[in-house]
Coordinates of C-alpha atoms in Angstrom, one line a residue:
Chain A
M1 CA 19.3 -67.1 -13.6
F2 CA 18.9 -65.1 -16.7
A3 CA 16.4 -62.8 -15.2
Y4 CA 18.8 -62.3 -12.4
L5 CA 21.7 -61.6 -14.8
F6 CA 19.5 -59.1 -16.7
R7 CA 18.5 -57.3 -13.5
R8 CA 22.0 -57.0 -12.2
T9 CA 23.3 -55.7 -15.6
F10 CA 20.6 -53.1 -15.7
T11 CA 21.5 -51.9 -12.2
L12 CA 25.1 -51.8 -13.3
L13 CA 24.3 -49.5 -16.2
F14 CA 22.4 -47.3 -13.9
V15 CA 25.3 -47.1 -11.5
L16 CA 27.7 -46.4 -14.3
L17 CA 25.6 -43.5 -15.6
G18 CA 25.4 -42.1 -12.1
L19 CA 29.1 -42.4 -11.8
A20 CA 29.8 -40.6 -15.0
V21 CA 27.4 -37.7 -14.1
L22 CA 28.8 -37.4 -10.6
I23 CA 32.3 -37.2 -11.9
F24 CA 31.2 -34.5 -14.4
V25 CA 29.6 -32.5 -11.6
I26 CA 32.6 -32.8 -9.3
A27 CA 35.0 -31.8 -12.1
R28 CA 32.8 -28.8 -13.0
I29 CA 31.8 -27.5 -9.6
V30 CA 35.4 -27.3 -8.3
P31 CA 36.5 -23.7 -8.0
G32 CA 38.9 -22.5 -10.7
D33 CA 38.9 -22.7 -14.4
P34 CA 40.1 -26.0 -15.7
A35 CA 41.9 -24.3 -18.6
R36 CA 43.6 -21.9 -16.3
I37 CA 44.6 -24.7 -14.0
A38 CA 46.0 -26.8 -16.8
L39 CA 48.0 -24.0 -18.4
G40 CA 49.4 -22.6 -15.1
P41 CA 49.6 -19.0 -13.9
L42 CA 52.1 -18.0 -16.6
A43 CA 49.7 -18.5 -19.5
T44 CA 48.3 -15.5 -21.3
A45 CA 44.6 -14.7 -21.3
E46 CA 44.4 -15.6 -25.0
Q47 CA 45.9 -19.0 -24.5
V48 CA 43.4 -19.6 -21.7
S49 CA 40.4 -18.6 -23.8
Q50 CA 41.7 -20.6 -26.7
L51 CA 41.9 -23.7 -24.6
Q52 CA 38.5 -23.0 -23.0
E53 CA 37.1 -22.9 -26.5
E54 CA 38.9 -26.2 -27.4
M55 CA 37.7 -27.9 -24.3
G56 CA 34.1 -26.7 -24.8
L57 CA 34.1 -24.9 -21.5
N58 CA 32.1 -22.0 -22.9
D59 CA 29.0 -24.1 -23.7
P60 CA 26.2 -24.2 -21.2
Y61 CA 26.5 -27.1 -18.6
P62 CA 23.8 -29.3 -20.1
V63 CA 25.5 -29.1 -23.5
Q64 CA 28.8 -29.9 -21.9
L65 CA 27.3 -32.8 -20.1
W66 CA 25.8 -34.1 -23.3
T67 CA 29.0 -33.8 -25.3
Y68 CA 30.8 -35.5 -22.5
L69 CA 28.3 -38.4 -22.2
S70 CA 28.0 -39.0 -25.9
G71 CA 31.8 -39.0 -26.1
L72 CA 31.9 -41.5 -23.3
V73 CA 29.6 -43.9 -25.1
Q74 CA 32.0 -43.9 -28.1
G75 CA 35.0 -44.4 -25.7
D76 CA 36.1 -40.8 -26.1
L77 CA 37.5 -39.3 -22.9
G78 CA 39.0 -36.1 -24.4
K79 CA 42.6 -35.2 -24.8
S80 CA 45.2 -35.4 -22.2
L81 CA 47.0 -32.1 -21.7
L82 CA 50.0 -33.8 -20.3
T83 CA 50.7 -36.2 -23.2
S84 CA 48.5 -34.4 -25.8
R85 CA 47.2 -37.8 -26.8
P86 CA 43.6 -39.1 -26.4
V87 CA 43.1 -40.0 -22.8
M88 CA 41.5 -43.3 -23.9
D89 CA 44.8 -44.3 -25.7
D90 CA 46.9 -43.4 -22.7
I91 CA 44.7 -45.4 -20.4
M92 CA 44.5 -48.4 -22.7
G93 CA 48.3 -48.3 -22.9
A94 CA 48.6 -48.3 -19.1
L95 CA 45.7 -50.6 -18.2
P96 CA 47.3 -54.0 -19.0
A97 CA 50.1 -53.3 -16.5
T98 CA 47.7 -52.5 -13.7
F99 CA 45.4 -55.4 -14.8
E100 CA 48.3 -57.9 -14.6
L101 CA 49.3 -56.6 -11.2
V102 CA 45.8 -56.7 -9.8
L103 CA 45.1 -60.1 -11.3
F104 CA 48.3 -61.5 -9.9
T105 CA 47.5 -59.9 -6.5
V106 CA 44.1 -61.6 -6.4
V107 CA 45.6 -64.9 -7.3
L108 CA 48.1 -64.5 -4.5
Q109 CA 45.3 -63.5 -2.1
V110 CA 43.3 -66.6 -2.9
L111 CA 46.3 -68.9 -2.9
I112 CA 47.6 -67.6 0.4
S113 CA 44.6 -66.5 2.5
I114 CA 42.1 -69.3 1.9
P115 CA 44.5 -72.2 2.8
L116 CA 45.8 -70.3 5.8
G117 CA 42.3 -69.6 6.9
V118 CA 41.4 -73.3 6.6
I119 CA 44.6 -74.2 8.5
A120 CA 43.7 -71.7 11.3
A121 CA 40.3 -73.2 11.5
I122 CA 41.6 -76.8 11.7
Y123 CA 44.1 -75.9 14.4
R124 CA 41.9 -73.4 16.1
N125 CA 43.0 -72.3 19.6
T126 CA 46.4 -73.7 19.2
W127 CA 49.7 -71.8 18.7
I128 CA 49.4 -72.2 15.0
D129 CA 46.1 -70.4 15.1
S130 CA 47.7 -67.6 17.2
V131 CA 50.6 -67.2 14.9
L132 CA 48.3 -67.0 11.9
R133 CA 46.1 -64.5 13.7
V134 CA 49.0 -62.2 14.3
I135 CA 50.0 -62.5 10.6
S136 CA 46.5 -61.6 9.5
L137 CA 46.3 -58.7 11.9
L138 CA 49.6 -57.3 10.7
G139 CA 48.4 -57.7 7.1
V140 CA 45.3 -55.7 7.8
V141 CA 47.0 -52.8 9.7
T142 CA 50.2 -52.3 7.7
P143 CA 49.7 -49.4 5.2
G144 CA 50.5 -50.5 1.7
F145 CA 53.2 -48.0 1.2
V146 CA 55.0 -48.8 4.4
L147 CA 54.9 -52.5 3.5
A148 CA 56.1 -51.6 0.0
I149 CA 59.1 -49.7 1.4
I150 CA 59.9 -52.4 3.9
L151 CA 59.7 -55.1 1.2
Q152 CA 62.0 -53.1 -1.1
L153 CA 64.4 -52.7 1.8
I154 CA 64.5 -56.3 2.7
A155 CA 64.0 -58.2 -0.5
A156 CA 65.8 -56.0 -3.0
H157 CA 68.7 -54.7 -1.1
Y158 CA 69.5 -57.7 1.0
L159 CA 68.6 -60.6 -1.2
G160 CA 68.8 -58.9 -4.6
F161 CA 66.6 -61.5 -6.3
F162 CA 63.5 -59.4 -6.7
P163 CA 63.8 -56.2 -8.8
V164 CA 62.4 -53.1 -7.1
T165 CA 61.2 -51.1 -10.2
G166 CA 59.4 -51.6 -13.5
R167 CA 57.7 -54.6 -15.1
L168 CA 60.5 -56.2 -17.1
D169 CA 64.2 -56.1 -17.3
P170 CA 65.1 -53.5 -20.0
G171 CA 67.7 -56.0 -21.3
I172 CA 64.9 -58.3 -22.4
G173 CA 63.5 -57.2 -25.7
F174 CA 59.8 -58.1 -25.7
S175 CA 56.6 -56.2 -26.3
A176 CA 53.3 -57.7 -25.2
D177 CA 51.1 -57.2 -28.2
V178 CA 48.4 -59.8 -27.8
T179 CA 46.8 -59.3 -24.4
G180 CA 49.3 -56.7 -23.0
L181 CA 49.9 -59.0 -20.0
L182 CA 53.6 -59.9 -20.1
T183 CA 53.1 -63.3 -18.4
I184 CA 50.4 -64.4 -20.8
D185 CA 52.0 -63.0 -23.9
G186 CA 55.3 -64.5 -22.9
L187 CA 53.7 -67.9 -22.6
I188 CA 52.0 -67.5 -26.0
A189 CA 55.3 -66.6 -27.6
G190 CA 57.1 -69.4 -25.8
R191 CA 59.4 -66.9 -24.2
F192 CA 59.9 -68.4 -20.7
D193 CA 62.6 -65.9 -19.8
V194 CA 60.0 -63.2 -20.2
V195 CA 57.5 -65.0 -18.0
V196 CA 60.0 -65.6 -15.3
D197 CA 61.3 -62.1 -15.4
A198 CA 57.8 -60.6 -15.4
L199 CA 56.9 -62.8 -12.4
R200 CA 60.0 -61.7 -10.5
H201 CA 59.0 -58.1 -11.1
L202 CA 55.4 -58.7 -10.1
F203 CA 56.1 -60.5 -6.9
L204 CA 57.0 -57.6 -4.5
P205 CA 54.3 -55.1 -5.7
A206 CA 51.7 -57.8 -5.6
I207 CA 52.6 -58.9 -2.0
A208 CA 52.5 -55.2 -0.9
L209 CA 49.1 -54.9 -2.6
A210 CA 47.8 -58.3 -1.4
A211 CA 48.6 -58.0 2.3
A212 CA 45.5 -56.2 3.6
G213 CA 43.2 -58.5 1.7
I214 CA 45.1 -61.6 2.8
G215 CA 44.7 -60.7 6.4
Q216 CA 41.0 -60.0 6.1
V217 CA 40.1 -63.0 3.9
M218 CA 42.1 -65.3 6.2
R219 CA 40.1 -64.2 9.2
I220 CA 36.8 -64.6 7.4
T221 CA 37.7 -68.0 6.0
R222 CA 38.6 -69.2 9.5
T223 CA 35.3 -68.0 11.0
A224 CA 33.3 -69.5 8.1
M225 CA 35.0 -72.8 8.3
I226 CA 34.5 -73.1 12.1
E227 CA 30.8 -72.2 11.6
V228 CA 30.4 -74.8 8.9
A229 CA 32.2 -77.5 10.9
S230 CA 29.3 -77.7 13.3
R231 CA 26.7 -78.5 10.6
D232 CA 25.2 -81.9 10.4
F233 CA 26.2 -82.6 6.8
V234 CA 29.9 -82.6 7.9
E235 CA 29.2 -85.2 10.5
A236 CA 27.2 -87.2 8.1
S237 CA 30.0 -87.2 5.4
R238 CA 32.5 -88.3 8.0
A239 CA 30.1 -91.1 9.1
Y240 CA 30.0 -92.3 5.5
G241 CA 33.8 -92.7 5.7
I242 CA 34.6 -89.9 3.2
P243 CA 38.3 -89.0 3.7
E244 CA 38.8 -85.9 5.9
R245 CA 40.7 -84.1 3.2
V246 CA 37.7 -84.4 0.9
V247 CA 35.3 -83.4 3.6
T248 CA 37.4 -80.3 4.4
F249 CA 38.3 -79.1 1.0
R250 CA 35.5 -80.2 -1.2
Y251 CA 32.4 -80.1 1.1
M252 CA 33.1 -77.6 3.8
L253 CA 35.1 -75.2 1.8
R254 CA 32.5 -74.9 -0.9
V255 CA 29.9 -73.8 1.7
A256 CA 32.4 -71.7 3.6
S257 CA 33.8 -69.9 0.6
V258 CA 30.8 -67.6 0.1
A259 CA 31.9 -65.0 2.8
P260 CA 35.6 -64.8 1.7
L261 CA 34.6 -64.4 -1.9
T262 CA 32.3 -61.5 -1.1
I263 CA 35.1 -59.8 0.8
L264 CA 37.5 -60.5 -2.1
G265 CA 35.0 -58.7 -4.4
L266 CA 34.9 -55.7 -2.1
E267 CA 38.6 -55.8 -1.8
F268 CA 38.8 -54.9 -5.5
A269 CA 37.9 -51.3 -4.6
S270 CA 40.8 -51.0 -2.3
L271 CA 43.1 -52.9 -4.7
I272 CA 42.7 -50.3 -7.4
G273 CA 43.0 -47.6 -4.8
N274 CA 46.1 -49.1 -3.2
A275 CA 47.5 -49.7 -6.6
F276 CA 48.0 -45.9 -6.8
I277 CA 50.4 -46.1 -3.9
V278 CA 52.1 -49.4 -4.8
E279 CA 52.6 -48.5 -8.4
F280 CA 54.1 -45.2 -7.3
V281 CA 56.6 -46.8 -5.0
F282 CA 57.6 -49.5 -7.5
S283 CA 57.6 -47.3 -10.6
W284 CA 55.0 -49.7 -12.1
P285 CA 53.9 -48.2 -15.5
G286 CA 50.2 -48.7 -14.9
I287 CA 47.1 -46.6 -14.8
A288 CA 47.7 -45.6 -11.2
S289 CA 51.1 -44.2 -12.1
Y290 CA 49.5 -42.4 -15.0
G291 CA 46.8 -41.1 -12.6
V292 CA 49.2 -39.7 -10.0
R293 CA 51.2 -38.1 -12.8
T294 CA 48.2 -36.4 -14.4
I295 CA 46.8 -35.4 -11.0
L296 CA 50.0 -33.7 -10.0
Q297 CA 49.9 -31.9 -13.4
K298 CA 46.2 -31.0 -12.9
D299 CA 45.3 -32.7 -16.2
L300 CA 41.6 -32.8 -15.6
N301 CA 40.5 -34.9 -18.6
A302 CA 43.0 -37.6 -17.8
V303 CA 42.0 -37.5 -14.1
I304 CA 38.3 -37.9 -14.9
G305 CA 39.2 -40.8 -17.3
V306 CA 41.3 -42.6 -14.6
V307 CA 38.7 -42.3 -11.9
L308 CA 35.9 -43.4 -14.3
V309 CA 37.9 -46.4 -15.6
S310 CA 38.7 -47.5 -12.0
G311 CA 35.1 -47.0 -11.1
V312 CA 34.0 -49.2 -14.0
F313 CA 36.6 -51.8 -13.0
F314 CA 35.2 -51.9 -9.5
V315 CA 31.6 -52.1 -10.5
V316 CA 32.3 -54.9 -13.0
A317 CA 34.4 -56.8 -10.5
N318 CA 31.6 -56.6 -8.0
L319 CA 29.1 -57.9 -10.6
T320 CA 31.4 -60.8 -11.4
I321 CA 31.7 -61.7 -7.7
D322 CA 27.9 -61.5 -7.4
L323 CA 27.4 -63.9 -10.3
L324 CA 30.0 -66.3 -8.9
L325 CA 28.2 -66.2 -5.6
G326 CA 25.0 -66.9 -7.4
I327 CA 26.5 -70.1 -8.9
L328 CA 28.0 -71.2 -5.6
D329 CA 25.0 -70.5 -3.5
P330 CA 21.6 -70.4 -5.2
R331 CA 20.0 -68.7 -2.2
H332 CA 22.1 -65.6 -2.9
R333 CA 20.6 -65.4 -6.4
I334 CA 17.1 -65.1 -5.0
R335 CA 18.1 -62.7 -2.1
A336 CA 20.1 -60.3 -4.3
G337 CA 17.4 -60.5 -7.0
R338 CA 14.8 -59.3 -4.5
G339 CA 17.0 -56.7 -3.1
A340 CA 17.9 -55.1 -6.4
Chain B
M1 CA 9.9 -65.1 28.8
S2 CA 12.1 -66.9 31.3
A3 CA 15.1 -65.1 32.8
M4 CA 17.3 -67.6 31.0
N5 CA 16.4 -66.3 27.6
D6 CA 16.7 -62.6 28.4
P7 CA 20.0 -61.4 27.2
D8 CA 19.9 -58.4 29.5
A9 CA 19.2 -60.4 32.6
P10 CA 21.9 -60.4 35.3
V11 CA 24.2 -63.4 35.0
H12 CA 25.9 -64.6 38.2
G13 CA 24.7 -61.4 39.8
L14 CA 26.3 -59.2 37.1
T15 CA 24.5 -56.6 35.1
A16 CA 24.8 -56.6 31.3
R17 CA 27.2 -53.7 31.5
Q18 CA 29.4 -55.4 34.1
M19 CA 29.4 -58.6 31.9
A20 CA 30.5 -56.5 28.9
L21 CA 33.3 -54.9 30.8
Y22 CA 34.3 -58.3 32.1
R23 CA 34.4 -59.7 28.6
F24 CA 36.5 -56.7 27.4
R25 CA 39.0 -57.0 30.2
R26 CA 39.4 -60.7 29.6
N27 CA 40.4 -60.0 26.0
P28 CA 44.1 -59.1 26.2
L29 CA 44.3 -57.8 22.6
A30 CA 41.5 -55.3 23.4
V31 CA 43.3 -54.1 26.4
V32 CA 46.5 -53.7 24.4
G33 CA 44.5 -51.8 21.8
T34 CA 43.1 -49.5 24.4
L35 CA 46.5 -48.8 25.8
I36 CA 47.9 -48.0 22.3
V37 CA 45.1 -45.7 21.5
F38 CA 45.5 -43.9 24.8
S39 CA 49.2 -43.5 24.2
V40 CA 48.6 -42.0 20.8
I41 CA 46.0 -39.6 22.1
L42 CA 48.2 -38.5 25.0
A43 CA 51.1 -38.0 22.6
A44 CA 48.9 -35.9 20.3
V45 CA 47.4 -33.8 23.1
F46 CA 50.6 -33.2 25.1
A47 CA 53.0 -33.2 22.1
P48 CA 54.9 -30.0 23.0
W49 CA 55.5 -31.2 26.6
I50 CA 56.3 -34.8 25.7
A51 CA 58.5 -34.4 22.7
P52 CA 62.2 -34.4 23.6
A53 CA 62.9 -31.8 20.9
P54 CA 59.8 -29.8 20.3
E55 CA 61.6 -27.4 18.0
S56 CA 61.9 -30.3 15.5
A57 CA 58.2 -29.9 14.7
G58 CA 58.8 -26.8 12.6
S59 CA 61.4 -25.9 10.0
F60 CA 64.2 -26.2 12.5
V61 CA 67.6 -27.3 11.0
D62 CA 70.7 -28.7 12.6
F63 CA 73.0 -29.8 9.8
R64 CA 75.7 -31.0 12.1
N65 CA 73.4 -33.6 13.4
R66 CA 71.7 -34.7 10.2
H67 CA 71.2 -38.4 9.2
S68 CA 72.1 -39.6 12.7
P69 CA 71.0 -43.2 13.3
P70 CA 68.8 -44.0 16.3
N71 CA 70.7 -43.3 19.6
W72 CA 69.9 -42.2 23.1
D73 CA 69.5 -38.6 22.2
N74 CA 67.4 -39.3 19.1
L75 CA 65.5 -42.5 19.7
M76 CA 64.4 -42.7 16.1
G77 CA 67.4 -41.0 14.6
T78 CA 67.4 -37.6 12.8
D79 CA 66.2 -36.7 9.3
N80 CA 67.8 -35.0 6.4
V81 CA 68.0 -31.6 8.1
G82 CA 68.9 -32.9 11.5
R83 CA 65.4 -32.9 13.1
D84 CA 64.6 -35.4 15.8
V85 CA 62.4 -38.1 14.1
F86 CA 60.8 -39.2 17.4
S87 CA 59.6 -35.7 18.2
R88 CA 58.2 -35.3 14.7
V89 CA 56.4 -38.6 15.0
I90 CA 54.8 -37.3 18.3
F91 CA 53.7 -34.1 16.6
G92 CA 52.7 -36.2 13.6
Y93 CA 50.0 -37.9 15.7
R94 CA 48.4 -34.5 16.2
V95 CA 47.9 -34.1 12.5
S96 CA 46.6 -37.7 12.2
L97 CA 44.2 -37.4 15.0
G98 CA 43.1 -34.0 13.9
L99 CA 42.2 -35.6 10.6
V100 CA 40.3 -38.4 12.3
V101 CA 38.2 -35.9 14.4
G102 CA 37.6 -33.7 11.4
V103 CA 36.5 -36.4 9.0
L104 CA 34.5 -38.6 11.4
G105 CA 33.0 -35.5 13.1
V106 CA 31.2 -34.6 9.9
A107 CA 30.9 -37.9 8.0
V108 CA 29.4 -40.0 10.8
P109 CA 26.5 -37.7 11.8
F110 CA 25.7 -37.1 8.1
G111 CA 25.9 -40.8 7.2
V112 CA 23.9 -41.8 10.2
I113 CA 21.1 -39.3 9.6
L114 CA 20.8 -40.4 5.9
G115 CA 20.8 -44.1 6.9
L116 CA 18.1 -43.4 9.5
C117 CA 15.9 -41.6 7.0
A118 CA 16.4 -44.2 4.3
G119 CA 15.5 -47.0 6.6
Y120 CA 12.6 -45.3 8.4
F121 CA 10.7 -43.5 5.6
G122 CA 11.3 -46.1 2.9
G123 CA 9.8 -45.5 -0.6
W124 CA 11.3 -42.8 -2.7
T125 CA 13.5 -41.4 0.1
E126 CA 15.0 -44.9 0.5
T127 CA 15.5 -45.3 -3.3
I128 CA 17.2 -42.0 -3.8
I129 CA 19.4 -42.1 -0.8
M130 CA 20.5 -45.8 -1.2
R131 CA 21.1 -45.5 -5.0
F132 CA 23.2 -42.4 -4.4
T133 CA 25.1 -44.3 -1.7
D134 CA 25.7 -47.2 -4.1
I135 CA 27.1 -44.8 -6.7
M136 CA 29.4 -43.2 -4.1
L137 CA 30.5 -46.6 -3.0
A138 CA 31.4 -47.5 -6.6
L139 CA 33.9 -44.7 -6.7
P140 CA 37.4 -45.9 -6.0
P141 CA 38.0 -44.0 -2.8
L142 CA 41.7 -43.2 -3.0
A143 CA 41.5 -42.2 -6.7
M144 CA 38.6 -39.9 -5.9
A145 CA 40.4 -38.4 -2.9
L146 CA 43.5 -37.9 -5.1
A147 CA 41.5 -36.2 -7.8
I148 CA 39.6 -33.9 -5.3
T149 CA 42.7 -32.8 -3.4
A150 CA 44.7 -32.3 -6.6
V151 CA 42.0 -30.1 -8.2
L152 CA 41.5 -28.1 -4.9
S153 CA 45.2 -27.8 -4.3
P154 CA 46.8 -30.1 -1.8
N155 CA 46.7 -29.3 1.9
L156 CA 45.3 -30.8 5.1
I157 CA 41.9 -29.1 5.0
N158 CA 41.3 -30.3 1.4
A159 CA 42.4 -33.8 2.2
M160 CA 39.9 -33.7 5.0
I161 CA 37.1 -32.6 2.7
A162 CA 38.0 -35.2 0.2
I163 CA 38.0 -38.0 2.7
T164 CA 34.8 -36.8 4.4
L165 CA 33.0 -36.7 1.0
L166 CA 33.7 -40.4 0.6
W167 CA 33.4 -41.6 4.1
W168 CA 29.7 -41.1 5.1
T169 CA 28.5 -43.8 2.7
W170 CA 29.6 -46.7 5.0
H171 CA 27.7 -45.3 7.9
T172 CA 24.6 -44.8 5.8
R173 CA 24.7 -48.4 4.7
L174 CA 25.3 -49.7 8.2
I175 CA 22.6 -47.7 9.8
Y176 CA 20.2 -48.4 7.0
R177 CA 20.6 -52.1 7.5
I178 CA 20.1 -51.9 11.3
V179 CA 17.0 -49.6 11.0
K180 CA 15.5 -51.9 8.4
G181 CA 15.9 -54.8 10.9
Q182 CA 14.3 -52.7 13.7
M183 CA 11.3 -51.5 11.7
N184 CA 9.2 -54.6 12.5
E185 CA 10.0 -54.5 16.2
D186 CA 7.1 -53.8 18.5
Y187 CA 8.6 -50.7 20.1
V188 CA 8.6 -48.8 16.9
E189 CA 5.0 -49.7 16.3
A190 CA 4.2 -48.8 19.9
A191 CA 5.8 -45.4 19.6
R192 CA 3.9 -44.8 16.4
V193 CA 0.6 -45.8 17.9
A194 CA 1.3 -43.6 20.9
G195 CA 1.4 -40.7 18.5
A196 CA 5.2 -40.0 18.6
S197 CA 6.6 -37.7 15.9
H198 CA 8.9 -38.9 13.2
A199 CA 11.8 -37.0 14.9
H200 CA 11.1 -38.7 18.2
I201 CA 11.0 -42.2 16.6
L202 CA 14.1 -41.5 14.6
F203 CA 16.3 -40.0 17.2
R204 CA 14.9 -41.3 20.5
E205 CA 13.8 -44.8 19.6
L206 CA 15.9 -46.0 16.6
L207 CA 19.1 -44.0 17.1
P208 CA 20.0 -45.5 20.5
N209 CA 19.8 -49.0 19.0
C210 CA 22.5 -48.0 16.5
F211 CA 24.9 -46.6 19.1
S212 CA 27.0 -49.8 19.7
A213 CA 27.4 -50.5 16.0
V214 CA 28.5 -46.9 15.3
A215 CA 30.9 -47.0 18.2
V216 CA 32.6 -50.1 16.8
K217 CA 32.6 -48.6 13.3
I218 CA 34.1 -45.4 14.5
S219 CA 36.9 -47.1 16.3
L220 CA 37.8 -49.3 13.2
D221 CA 37.3 -46.2 10.9
A222 CA 39.8 -44.1 12.9
G223 CA 42.6 -46.4 11.9
F224 CA 41.6 -46.3 8.3
V225 CA 41.3 -42.5 8.2
I226 CA 44.8 -42.3 9.5
L227 CA 45.9 -44.7 6.8
F228 CA 44.1 -42.7 4.1
G229 CA 45.5 -39.4 5.2
A230 CA 49.0 -40.8 5.4
A231 CA 48.7 -42.3 1.9
L232 CA 47.6 -38.9 0.5
S233 CA 50.5 -37.1 2.2
F234 CA 52.8 -39.8 1.0
L235 CA 51.9 -39.0 -2.6
G236 CA 52.4 -35.3 -1.9
L237 CA 48.7 -34.5 -1.9
G238 CA 48.0 -34.0 1.7
V239 CA 49.8 -32.2 4.5
Q240 CA 52.6 -30.0 3.2
P241 CA 56.0 -29.5 4.8
P242 CA 57.2 -28.4 7.3
T243 CA 54.1 -29.6 9.2
P244 CA 55.2 -32.9 10.7
D245 CA 53.0 -35.5 9.1
L246 CA 53.7 -39.2 9.2
G247 CA 53.0 -39.9 5.5
T248 CA 55.1 -37.0 4.4
M249 CA 57.9 -38.2 6.6
V250 CA 57.8 -41.6 5.0
A251 CA 57.9 -40.1 1.6
T252 CA 60.8 -37.8 2.3
G253 CA 62.6 -40.5 4.2
S254 CA 62.3 -43.1 1.5
E255 CA 64.7 -41.0 -0.6
Y256 CA 67.4 -42.0 1.8
L257 CA 66.8 -45.8 1.6
P258 CA 68.4 -48.2 2.2
E259 CA 71.3 -46.8 4.2
M260 CA 69.3 -44.3 6.3
W261 CA 66.3 -46.5 6.7
W262 CA 65.1 -45.1 10.0
Q263 CA 63.8 -41.9 8.3
A264 CA 61.2 -43.8 6.4
V265 CA 60.7 -46.9 8.5
M266 CA 60.2 -45.2 11.9
P267 CA 57.3 -43.0 10.9
G268 CA 56.0 -45.9 8.9
L269 CA 56.0 -48.1 12.0
A270 CA 54.4 -45.2 13.9
I271 CA 51.5 -45.2 11.5
L272 CA 51.2 -49.0 11.8
Y273 CA 51.2 -48.6 15.7
A274 CA 48.3 -46.2 15.6
I275 CA 46.2 -48.2 13.1
L276 CA 46.9 -51.4 15.1
G277 CA 45.7 -49.8 18.3
F278 CA 42.4 -48.6 16.8
N279 CA 41.8 -51.9 15.1
L280 CA 42.4 -53.9 18.3
L281 CA 40.2 -51.5 20.2
G282 CA 37.5 -51.8 17.5
D283 CA 37.6 -55.6 17.5
G284 CA 37.5 -55.7 21.3
L285 CA 34.4 -53.4 21.3
R286 CA 32.8 -55.5 18.7
D287 CA 33.2 -58.6 20.8
M288 CA 32.1 -56.7 23.9
L289 CA 29.0 -55.1 22.5
D290 CA 28.3 -58.2 20.3
V291 CA 27.5 -56.3 17.1
E292 CA 27.9 -57.4 13.5
L293 CA 29.2 -55.0 11.0

């Protein structure tokens, strides 16, 4: 297990280094001078050359790359031209909001999709299965922003219970200082009004974000459960008189959960990506909102930072899923170990 | 080998191809998907002749008729300057399908060739190509596409470039896996012993075995490229007005929610319709050709 962990972490570092270099190359090969882009067409030549000097754009590329990489190692992503604060501070300020949204989304995905997938498998080829199949299909094909708008329309304007923008009601004075996650910090502080309000704000964006994954994972869970149902150990457990509930949820689901977990891991990529859209629609003050704002302002340092942080997030999420799979299914450990 | 075990042997007097077609026709969802995809393609190709108000595709204005709810003259209502939303949706499919053709037309051949080389040559070629692919796959696609289009200035062509740069990786990985599985097959060995060139083995022996997987992948991809392009435009980083684009229409229309819902919801449903079609078609093809992605 440790050798496996070591090897995986090593690969991870390698991928992260590649990612950093690749982003550097993309940011530098694009046509146009970053300083000129940042300052806009009205800036004078002196202003531009001053900013070029400040950003180190006059150094040769290898030197720039070295400065950039050694800055990265120390958590320095340069200064944002939009907020004139260090990009790292901006991102760290926005990250908890995104993290909370993504975390809540994954929880929703697991809680909704796996039970529904199991139900679809139990009642396969009945009307229940058909209804669930349509739901999962709609989840997969509905674009996040379309769903977000439809949800806003239905839930907010016709029911009024779920707020359509922001993380917390401005009337509630509370700042999340411990973890940055409003729900967790609210619990720690014993402020249940905060927790409830944060959950209300989380619900719609999380559903909009979760839909695609729910559809996919539901389908995969169904297939996996049906496949496992024909194995001998299931028949044997039943013959022992073990209750059906235990057979289904403890024995079968453990074996069948490998495929859905893998997909959930891969979904992380699209979660962060789709978060850009969903945060935008719901004015969620997260890293994606920051990303879109800085992209529109052509704030290159900030854009690089956002892409890099989302890349790291994705890679780490995948590693976590990989390790989880290794625990669930020892064969995976060996297979992945050889492959890497 | 007995005839029973040969998957290509005629069953009930049907050839493999007829069996596949039969399976496809018996799958109602696949047929629905095919019909949807056909309707979208027809709409895109014949847009100027089909659209009830072709002038709405441009920067036409008719302020007396702005914000009309759906009615017989304007099936999907009109937008903030009085253009027919239905006509704009039809023209919007042109942009969407243009994006699909542009992106997949470059990304698929590129990805397939890299996958073939990585799987066939192995060694250093494999390591370099597959590690690079891994890194590209580690990039959050939408964030990357946003960054690229933003730096290159947002328009349709740059959106296409950004999506293409990220898309080939999936095909490389898919083909690589298939080729790896085929390398131990006798026919590859036989071709090699017979003195076939690398190019011959790659393109005449291995490539045909990848066709069905690529076909399924392309069909599923098409929907996601549409989704991706629409998302970029929705954020204002793709197609620029007045070109009728579905994502841009949703974005503009969402300013008039909730009262004038049709301006955002109708183009949104149009995107959903197209993606649904390509997905059903892809699923149907997957069952028909019996491939695993």
